[in-house]
PDB file of C-alpha atoms and ligand atoms in Angstrom:
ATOM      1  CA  UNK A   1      18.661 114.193-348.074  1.00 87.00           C
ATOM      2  CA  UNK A   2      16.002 116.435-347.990  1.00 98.00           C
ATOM      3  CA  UNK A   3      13.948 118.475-345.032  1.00 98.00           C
ATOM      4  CA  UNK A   4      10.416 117.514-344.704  1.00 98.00           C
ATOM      5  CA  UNK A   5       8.966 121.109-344.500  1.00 99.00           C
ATOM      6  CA  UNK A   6       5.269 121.680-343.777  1.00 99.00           C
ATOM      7  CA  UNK A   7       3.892 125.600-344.680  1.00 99.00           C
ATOM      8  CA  UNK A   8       1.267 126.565-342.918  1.00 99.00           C
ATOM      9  CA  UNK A   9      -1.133 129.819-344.430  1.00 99.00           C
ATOM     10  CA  UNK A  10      -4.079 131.524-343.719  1.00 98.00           C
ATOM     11  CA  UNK A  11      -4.580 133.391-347.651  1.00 98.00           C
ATOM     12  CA  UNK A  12      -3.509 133.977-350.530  1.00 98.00           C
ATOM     13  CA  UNK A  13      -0.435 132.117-350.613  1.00 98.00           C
ATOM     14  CA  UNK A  14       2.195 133.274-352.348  1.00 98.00           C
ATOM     15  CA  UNK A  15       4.666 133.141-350.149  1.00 99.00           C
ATOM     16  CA  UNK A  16       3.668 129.238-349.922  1.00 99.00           C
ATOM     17  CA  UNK A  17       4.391 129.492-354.287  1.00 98.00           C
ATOM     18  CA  UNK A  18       7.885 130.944-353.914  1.00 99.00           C
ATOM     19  CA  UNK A  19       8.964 127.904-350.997  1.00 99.00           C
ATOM     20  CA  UNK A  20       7.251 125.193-353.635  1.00 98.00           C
ATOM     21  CA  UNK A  21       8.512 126.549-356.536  1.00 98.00           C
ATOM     22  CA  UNK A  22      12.330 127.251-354.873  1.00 98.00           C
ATOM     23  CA  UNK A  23      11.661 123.431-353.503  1.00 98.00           C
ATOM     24  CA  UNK A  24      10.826 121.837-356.808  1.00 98.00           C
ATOM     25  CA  UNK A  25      14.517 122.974-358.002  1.00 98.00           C
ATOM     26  CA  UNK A  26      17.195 120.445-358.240  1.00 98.00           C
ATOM     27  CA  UNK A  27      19.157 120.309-355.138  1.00 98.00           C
ATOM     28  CA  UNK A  28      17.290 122.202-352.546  1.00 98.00           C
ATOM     29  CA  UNK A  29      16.848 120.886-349.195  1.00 98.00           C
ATOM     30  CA  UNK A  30      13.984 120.806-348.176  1.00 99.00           C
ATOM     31  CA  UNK A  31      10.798 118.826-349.716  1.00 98.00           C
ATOM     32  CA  UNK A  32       7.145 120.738-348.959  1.00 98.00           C
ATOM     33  CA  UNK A  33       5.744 117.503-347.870  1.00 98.00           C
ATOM     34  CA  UNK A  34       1.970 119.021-346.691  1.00 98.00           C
ATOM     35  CA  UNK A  35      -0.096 122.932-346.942  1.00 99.00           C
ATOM     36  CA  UNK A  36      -1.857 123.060-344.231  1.00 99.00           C
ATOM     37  CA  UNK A  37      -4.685 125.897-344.126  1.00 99.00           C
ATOM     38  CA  UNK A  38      -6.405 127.217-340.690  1.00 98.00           C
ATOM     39  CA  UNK A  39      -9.050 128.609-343.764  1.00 98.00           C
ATOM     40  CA  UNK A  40     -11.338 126.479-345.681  1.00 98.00           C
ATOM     41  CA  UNK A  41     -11.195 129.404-348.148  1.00 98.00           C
ATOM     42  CA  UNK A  42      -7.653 130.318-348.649  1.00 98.00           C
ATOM     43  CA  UNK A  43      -6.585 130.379-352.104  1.00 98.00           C
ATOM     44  CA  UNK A  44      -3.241 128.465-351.562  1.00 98.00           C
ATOM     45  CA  UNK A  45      -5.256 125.760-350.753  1.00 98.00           C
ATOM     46  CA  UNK A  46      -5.896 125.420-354.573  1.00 98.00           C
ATOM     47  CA  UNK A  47      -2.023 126.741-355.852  1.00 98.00           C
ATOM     48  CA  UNK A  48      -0.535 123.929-353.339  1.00 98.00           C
ATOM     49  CA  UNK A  49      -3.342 121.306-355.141  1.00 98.00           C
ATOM     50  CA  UNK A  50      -2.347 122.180-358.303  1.00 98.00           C
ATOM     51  CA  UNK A  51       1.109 121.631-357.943  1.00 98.00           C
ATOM     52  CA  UNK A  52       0.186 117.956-356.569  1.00 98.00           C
ATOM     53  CA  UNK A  53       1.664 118.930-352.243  1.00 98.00           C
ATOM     54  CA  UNK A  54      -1.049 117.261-350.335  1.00 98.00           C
ATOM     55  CA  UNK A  55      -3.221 119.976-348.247  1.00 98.00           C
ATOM     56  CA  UNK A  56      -5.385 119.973-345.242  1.00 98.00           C
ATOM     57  CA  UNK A  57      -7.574 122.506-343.704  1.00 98.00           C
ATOM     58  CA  UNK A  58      -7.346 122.347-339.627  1.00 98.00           C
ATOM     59  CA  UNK A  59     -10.350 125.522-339.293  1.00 98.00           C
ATOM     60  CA  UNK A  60      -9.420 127.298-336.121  1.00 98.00           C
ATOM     61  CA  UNK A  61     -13.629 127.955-335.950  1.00 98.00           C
ATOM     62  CA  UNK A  62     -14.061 124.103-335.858  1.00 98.00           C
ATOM     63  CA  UNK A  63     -12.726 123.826-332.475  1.00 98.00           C
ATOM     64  CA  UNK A  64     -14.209 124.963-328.827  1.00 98.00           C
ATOM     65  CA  UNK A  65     -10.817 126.416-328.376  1.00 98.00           C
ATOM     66  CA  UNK A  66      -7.148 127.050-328.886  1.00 98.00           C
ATOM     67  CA  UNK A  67      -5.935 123.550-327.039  1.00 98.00           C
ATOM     68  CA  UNK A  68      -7.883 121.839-329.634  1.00 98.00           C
ATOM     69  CA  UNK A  69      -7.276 123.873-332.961  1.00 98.00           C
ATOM     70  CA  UNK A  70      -3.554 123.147-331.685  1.00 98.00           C
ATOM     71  CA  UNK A  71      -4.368 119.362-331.029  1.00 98.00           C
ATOM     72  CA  UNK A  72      -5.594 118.926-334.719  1.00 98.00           C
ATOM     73  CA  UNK A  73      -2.394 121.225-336.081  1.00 98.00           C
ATOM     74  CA  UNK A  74      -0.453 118.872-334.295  1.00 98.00           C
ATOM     75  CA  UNK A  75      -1.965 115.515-335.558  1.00 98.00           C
ATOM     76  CA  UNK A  76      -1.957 117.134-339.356  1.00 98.00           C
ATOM     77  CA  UNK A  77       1.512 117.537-338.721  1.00 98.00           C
ATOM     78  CA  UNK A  78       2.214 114.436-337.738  1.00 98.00           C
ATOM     79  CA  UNK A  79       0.695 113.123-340.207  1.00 98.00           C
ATOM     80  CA  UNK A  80       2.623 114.866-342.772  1.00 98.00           C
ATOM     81  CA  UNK A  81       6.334 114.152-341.258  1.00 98.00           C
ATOM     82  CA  UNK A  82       7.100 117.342-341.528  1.00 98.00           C
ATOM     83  CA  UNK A  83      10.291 118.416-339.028  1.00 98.00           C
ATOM     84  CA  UNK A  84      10.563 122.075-340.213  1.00 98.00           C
ATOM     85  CA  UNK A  85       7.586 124.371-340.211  1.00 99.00           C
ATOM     86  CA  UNK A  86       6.854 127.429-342.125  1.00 99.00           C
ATOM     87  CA  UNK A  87       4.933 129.989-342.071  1.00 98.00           C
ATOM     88  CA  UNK A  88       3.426 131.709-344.581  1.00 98.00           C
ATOM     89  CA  UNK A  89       0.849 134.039-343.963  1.00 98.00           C
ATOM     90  CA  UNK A  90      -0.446 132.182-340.970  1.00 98.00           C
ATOM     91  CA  UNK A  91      -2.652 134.682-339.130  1.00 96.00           C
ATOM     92  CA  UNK A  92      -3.014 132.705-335.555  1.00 97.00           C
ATOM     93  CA  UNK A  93      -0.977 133.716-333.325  1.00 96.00           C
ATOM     94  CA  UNK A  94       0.159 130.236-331.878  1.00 98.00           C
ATOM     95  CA  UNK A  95       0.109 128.947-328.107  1.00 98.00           C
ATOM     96  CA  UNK A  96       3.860 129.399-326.241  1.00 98.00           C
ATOM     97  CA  UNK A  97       3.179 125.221-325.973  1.00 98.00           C
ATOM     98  CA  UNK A  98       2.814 124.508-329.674  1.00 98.00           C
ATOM     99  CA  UNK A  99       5.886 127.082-329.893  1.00 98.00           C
ATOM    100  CA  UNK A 100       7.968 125.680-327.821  1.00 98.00           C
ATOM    101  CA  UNK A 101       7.789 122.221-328.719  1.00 97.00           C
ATOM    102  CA  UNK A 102       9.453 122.693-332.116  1.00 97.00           C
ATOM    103  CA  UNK A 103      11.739 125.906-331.470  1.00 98.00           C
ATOM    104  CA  UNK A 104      14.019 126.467-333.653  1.00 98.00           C
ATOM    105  CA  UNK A 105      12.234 124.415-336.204  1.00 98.00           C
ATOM    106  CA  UNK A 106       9.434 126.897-336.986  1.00 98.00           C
ATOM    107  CA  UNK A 107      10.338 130.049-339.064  1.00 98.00           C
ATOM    108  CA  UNK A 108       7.376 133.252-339.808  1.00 98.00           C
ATOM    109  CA  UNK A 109       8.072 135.734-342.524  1.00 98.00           C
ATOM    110  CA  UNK A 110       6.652 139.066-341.643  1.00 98.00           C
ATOM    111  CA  UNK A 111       7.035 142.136-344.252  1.00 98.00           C
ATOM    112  CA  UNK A 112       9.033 144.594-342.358  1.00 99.00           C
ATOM    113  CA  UNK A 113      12.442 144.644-340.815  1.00 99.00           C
ATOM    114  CA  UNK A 114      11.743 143.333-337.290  1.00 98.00           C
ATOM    115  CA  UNK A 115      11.707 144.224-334.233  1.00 98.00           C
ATOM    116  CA  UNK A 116       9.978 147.370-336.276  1.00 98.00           C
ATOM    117  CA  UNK A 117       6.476 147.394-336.955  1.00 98.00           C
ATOM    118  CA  UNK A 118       4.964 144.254-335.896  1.00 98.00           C
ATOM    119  CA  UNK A 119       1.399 143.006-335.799  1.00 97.00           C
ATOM    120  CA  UNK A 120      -0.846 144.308-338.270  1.00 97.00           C
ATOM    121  CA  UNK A 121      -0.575 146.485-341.137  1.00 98.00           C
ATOM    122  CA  UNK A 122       2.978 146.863-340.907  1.00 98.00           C
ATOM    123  CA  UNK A 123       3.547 148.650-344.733  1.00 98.00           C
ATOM    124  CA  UNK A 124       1.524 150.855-343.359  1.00 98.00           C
ATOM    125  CA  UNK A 125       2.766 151.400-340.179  1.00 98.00           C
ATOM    126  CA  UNK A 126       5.879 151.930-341.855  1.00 98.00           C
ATOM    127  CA  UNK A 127       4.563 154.344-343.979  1.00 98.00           C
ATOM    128  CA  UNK A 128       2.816 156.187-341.217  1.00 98.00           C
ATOM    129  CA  UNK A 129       6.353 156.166-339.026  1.00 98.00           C
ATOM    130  CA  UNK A 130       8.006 158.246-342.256  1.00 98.00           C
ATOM    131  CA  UNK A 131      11.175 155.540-342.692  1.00 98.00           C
ATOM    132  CA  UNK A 132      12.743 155.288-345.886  1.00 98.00           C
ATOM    133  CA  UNK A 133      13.224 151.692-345.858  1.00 98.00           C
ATOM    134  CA  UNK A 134      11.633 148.836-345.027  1.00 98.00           C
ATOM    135  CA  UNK A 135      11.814 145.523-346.074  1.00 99.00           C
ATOM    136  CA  UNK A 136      10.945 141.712-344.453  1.00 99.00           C
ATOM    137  CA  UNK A 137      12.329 139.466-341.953  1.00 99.00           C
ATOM    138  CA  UNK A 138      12.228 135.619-341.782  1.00 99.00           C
ATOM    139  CA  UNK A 139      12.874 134.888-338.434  1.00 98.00           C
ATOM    140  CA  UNK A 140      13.166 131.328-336.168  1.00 98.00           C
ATOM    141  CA  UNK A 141       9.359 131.348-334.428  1.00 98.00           C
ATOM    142  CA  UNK A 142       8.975 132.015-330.156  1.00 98.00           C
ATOM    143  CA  UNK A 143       6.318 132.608-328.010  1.00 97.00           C
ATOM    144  CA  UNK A 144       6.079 136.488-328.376  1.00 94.00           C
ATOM    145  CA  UNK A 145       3.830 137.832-331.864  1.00 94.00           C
ATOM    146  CA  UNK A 146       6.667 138.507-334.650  1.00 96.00           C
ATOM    147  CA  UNK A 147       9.314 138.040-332.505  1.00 96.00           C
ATOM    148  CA  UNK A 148      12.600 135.567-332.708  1.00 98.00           C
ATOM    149  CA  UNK A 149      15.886 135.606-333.798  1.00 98.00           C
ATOM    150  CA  UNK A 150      16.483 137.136-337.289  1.00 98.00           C
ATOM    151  CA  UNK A 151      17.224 134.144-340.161  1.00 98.00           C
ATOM    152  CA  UNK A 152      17.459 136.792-343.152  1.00 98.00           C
ATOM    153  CA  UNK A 153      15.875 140.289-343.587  1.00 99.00           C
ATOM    154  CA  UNK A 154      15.748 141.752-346.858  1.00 99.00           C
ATOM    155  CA  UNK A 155      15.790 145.502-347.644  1.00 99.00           C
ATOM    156  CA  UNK A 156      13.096 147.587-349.716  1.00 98.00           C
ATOM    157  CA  UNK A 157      13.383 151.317-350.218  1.00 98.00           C
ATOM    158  CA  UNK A 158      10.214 153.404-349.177  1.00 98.00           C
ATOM    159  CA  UNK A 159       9.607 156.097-351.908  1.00 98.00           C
ATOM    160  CA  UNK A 160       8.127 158.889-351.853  1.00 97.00           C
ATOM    161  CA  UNK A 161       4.570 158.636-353.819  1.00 97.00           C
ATOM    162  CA  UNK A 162       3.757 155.003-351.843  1.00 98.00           C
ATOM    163  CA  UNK A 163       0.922 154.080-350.477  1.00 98.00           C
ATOM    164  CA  UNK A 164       0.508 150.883-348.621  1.00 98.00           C
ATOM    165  CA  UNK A 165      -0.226 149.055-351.727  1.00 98.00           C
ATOM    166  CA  UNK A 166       2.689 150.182-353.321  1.00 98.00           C
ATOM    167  CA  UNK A 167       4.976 149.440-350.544  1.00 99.00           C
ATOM    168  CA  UNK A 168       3.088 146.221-349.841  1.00 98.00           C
ATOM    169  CA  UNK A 169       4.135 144.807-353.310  1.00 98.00           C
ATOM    170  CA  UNK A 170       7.343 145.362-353.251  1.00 98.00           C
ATOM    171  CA  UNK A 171       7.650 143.919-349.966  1.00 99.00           C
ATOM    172  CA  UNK A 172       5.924 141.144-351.338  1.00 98.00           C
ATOM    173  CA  UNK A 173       8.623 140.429-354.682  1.00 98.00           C
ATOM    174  CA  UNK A 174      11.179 140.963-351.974  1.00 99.00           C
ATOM    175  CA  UNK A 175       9.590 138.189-349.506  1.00 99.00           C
ATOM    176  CA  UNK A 176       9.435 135.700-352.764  1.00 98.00           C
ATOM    177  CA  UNK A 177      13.091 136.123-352.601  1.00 98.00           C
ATOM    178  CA  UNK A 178      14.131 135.919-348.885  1.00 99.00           C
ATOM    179  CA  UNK A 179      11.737 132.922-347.643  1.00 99.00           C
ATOM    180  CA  UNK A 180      13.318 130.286-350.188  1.00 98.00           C
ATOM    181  CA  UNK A 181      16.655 132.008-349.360  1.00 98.00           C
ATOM    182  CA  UNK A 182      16.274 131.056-345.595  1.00 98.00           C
ATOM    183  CA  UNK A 183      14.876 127.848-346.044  1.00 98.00           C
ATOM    184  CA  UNK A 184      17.499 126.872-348.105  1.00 98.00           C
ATOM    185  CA  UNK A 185      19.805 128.089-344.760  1.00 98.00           C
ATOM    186  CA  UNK A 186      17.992 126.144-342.730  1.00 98.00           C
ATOM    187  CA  UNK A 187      17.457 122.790-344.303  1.00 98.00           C
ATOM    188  CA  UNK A 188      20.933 123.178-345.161  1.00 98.00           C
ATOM    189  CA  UNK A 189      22.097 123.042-341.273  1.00 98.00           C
ATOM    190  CA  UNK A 190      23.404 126.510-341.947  1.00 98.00           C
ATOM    191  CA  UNK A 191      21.826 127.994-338.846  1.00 98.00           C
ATOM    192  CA  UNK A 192      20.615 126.799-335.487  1.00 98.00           C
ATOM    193  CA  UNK A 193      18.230 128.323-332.534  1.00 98.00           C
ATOM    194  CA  UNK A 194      20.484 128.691-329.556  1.00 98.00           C
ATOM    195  CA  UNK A 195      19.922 130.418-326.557  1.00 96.00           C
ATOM    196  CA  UNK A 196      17.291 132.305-328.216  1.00 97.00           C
ATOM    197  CA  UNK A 197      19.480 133.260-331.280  1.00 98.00           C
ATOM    198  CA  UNK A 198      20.280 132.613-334.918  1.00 98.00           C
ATOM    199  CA  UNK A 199      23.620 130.678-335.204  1.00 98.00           C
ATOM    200  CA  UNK A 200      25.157 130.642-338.121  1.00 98.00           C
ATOM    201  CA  UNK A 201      27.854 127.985-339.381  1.00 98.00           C
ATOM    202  CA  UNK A 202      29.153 130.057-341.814  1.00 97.00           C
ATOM    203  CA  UNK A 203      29.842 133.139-340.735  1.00 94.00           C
ATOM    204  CA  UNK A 204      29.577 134.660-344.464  1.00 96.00           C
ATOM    205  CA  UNK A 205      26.502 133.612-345.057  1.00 97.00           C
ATOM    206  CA  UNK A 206      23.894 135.300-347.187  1.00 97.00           C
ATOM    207  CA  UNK A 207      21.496 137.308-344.211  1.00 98.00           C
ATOM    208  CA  UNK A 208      20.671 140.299-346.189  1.00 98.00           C
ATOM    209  CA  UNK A 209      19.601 140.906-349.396  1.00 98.00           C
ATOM    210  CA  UNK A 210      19.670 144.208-350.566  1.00 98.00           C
ATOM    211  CA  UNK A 211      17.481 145.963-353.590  1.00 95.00           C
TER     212      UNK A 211
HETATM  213  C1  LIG B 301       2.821 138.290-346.470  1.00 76.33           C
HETATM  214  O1  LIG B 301       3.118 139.631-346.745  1.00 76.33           O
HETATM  215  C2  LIG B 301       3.408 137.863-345.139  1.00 76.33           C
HETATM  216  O2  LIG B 301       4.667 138.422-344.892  1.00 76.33           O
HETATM  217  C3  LIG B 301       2.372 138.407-344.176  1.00 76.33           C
HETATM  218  O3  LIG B 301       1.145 138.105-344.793  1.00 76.33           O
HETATM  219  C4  LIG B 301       1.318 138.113-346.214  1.00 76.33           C
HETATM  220  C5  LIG B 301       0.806 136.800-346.758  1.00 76.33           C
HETATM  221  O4  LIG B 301       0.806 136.805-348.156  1.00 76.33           O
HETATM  222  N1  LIG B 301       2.507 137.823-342.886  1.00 76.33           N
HETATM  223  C6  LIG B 301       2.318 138.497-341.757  1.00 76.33           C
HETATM  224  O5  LIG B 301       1.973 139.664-341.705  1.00 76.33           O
HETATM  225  C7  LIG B 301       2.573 137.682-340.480  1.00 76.33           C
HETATM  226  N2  LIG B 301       2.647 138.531-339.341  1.00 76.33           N
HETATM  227  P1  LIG B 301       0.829 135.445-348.968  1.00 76.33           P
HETATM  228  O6  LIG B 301      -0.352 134.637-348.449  1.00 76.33           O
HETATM  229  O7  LIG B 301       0.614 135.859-350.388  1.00 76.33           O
HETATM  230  O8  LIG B 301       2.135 134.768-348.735  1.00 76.33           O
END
């Protein structure tokens, strides 16, 4: 049995390749059953297409409001059967309703070891801050921007001659890594949203990867 999974993006979408590719493997749990886009434009769009997932765009500018951009998210999700939700480069922040309604069932990857450096920009407020590492966190999705219970965080050296692009790339080959890692968690029943944290049913399981 598989996970219907729905990934949800705003870009460029490679976070969106890594879950389809790691899903198109024999044996993995969950099935991407829809790519939804809040952009028209976003470049996934085209990846997902390619590799036959059905899309849909729900365009936030569409709508009169949140309540409505939400009502449409909703209905494309429906429509999709999708139980799990990712996202992947989503850049709305979503209502505490729409959050709510499927917590512990919606996971965000964000490239930096949360709580640090949330929001925008965070290689390069990492860079600016002067830590030596930094890395990415999937986390289980609640009202508050970035925040949640940890699923996996994976670790990425700062050195010395970055600059945001540098540090932003390796972030990136780090994320490709950790988001099909915790799905794979996830679908797998491996960890549960309780009382506003990550439970895990094996107690050795996989939560950090490390360079
Ligand atoms: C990724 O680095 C992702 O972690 C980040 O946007 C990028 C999307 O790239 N997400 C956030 O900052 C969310 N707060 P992608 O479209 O190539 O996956």
């Amino acid at each position: 049995m598989t996970v219907k999974t729905a990934i949800l993006i705003s870009g460029r979408g490679s976070n969106m390749t890594a879950l389809l590719d790691a899903a198109a493997q024999p044996g993995f749990p969950a099935e991407i059953v829809a790519v939804i886009s809040n952009r028209p434009d976003a470049k996934g769009l085209e990846k997902a297409a390619e590799a036959g997932i059905p899309t849909a765009v729900v365009d936030h500018k569409a709508y009169p409001d949140k309540v409505h951009f939400e009502l449409a998210l909703e209905d494309a999700l429906a429509a999709s059967g999708a139980e799990l939700v990712c996202l992947a480069g989503f850049m709305r922040l979503l209502s505490a309703e729409f959050v709510n309604r499927r917590l512990g069932r919606i996971v965000n990857i964000h490239p930096s070891l949360l709580p640090s450096f949330k929001g925008l920009e965070p290689q390069k407020q990492a860079l600016d801050a002067g830590v030596r590492v930094s890395g990415c966190t999937v986390h289980f999705v609640t009202p508050g921007m970035d925040e949640g219970p940890s699923l996996l965080q994976a670790v990425v050296p700062v050195q010395p001659g970055d600059d945001a692009a540098a540090l932003s790339a390796r972030i990136l080959a780090a994320e490709h890594k950790a988001y099909p890692a915790a799905l794979r968690i996830l679908a797998d029943g491996g960890v549960r949203f309780e009382d506003g944290r990550a439970v895990f049913a094996d107690p050795g399981a996989e939560t950090a990867l490390f360079p």
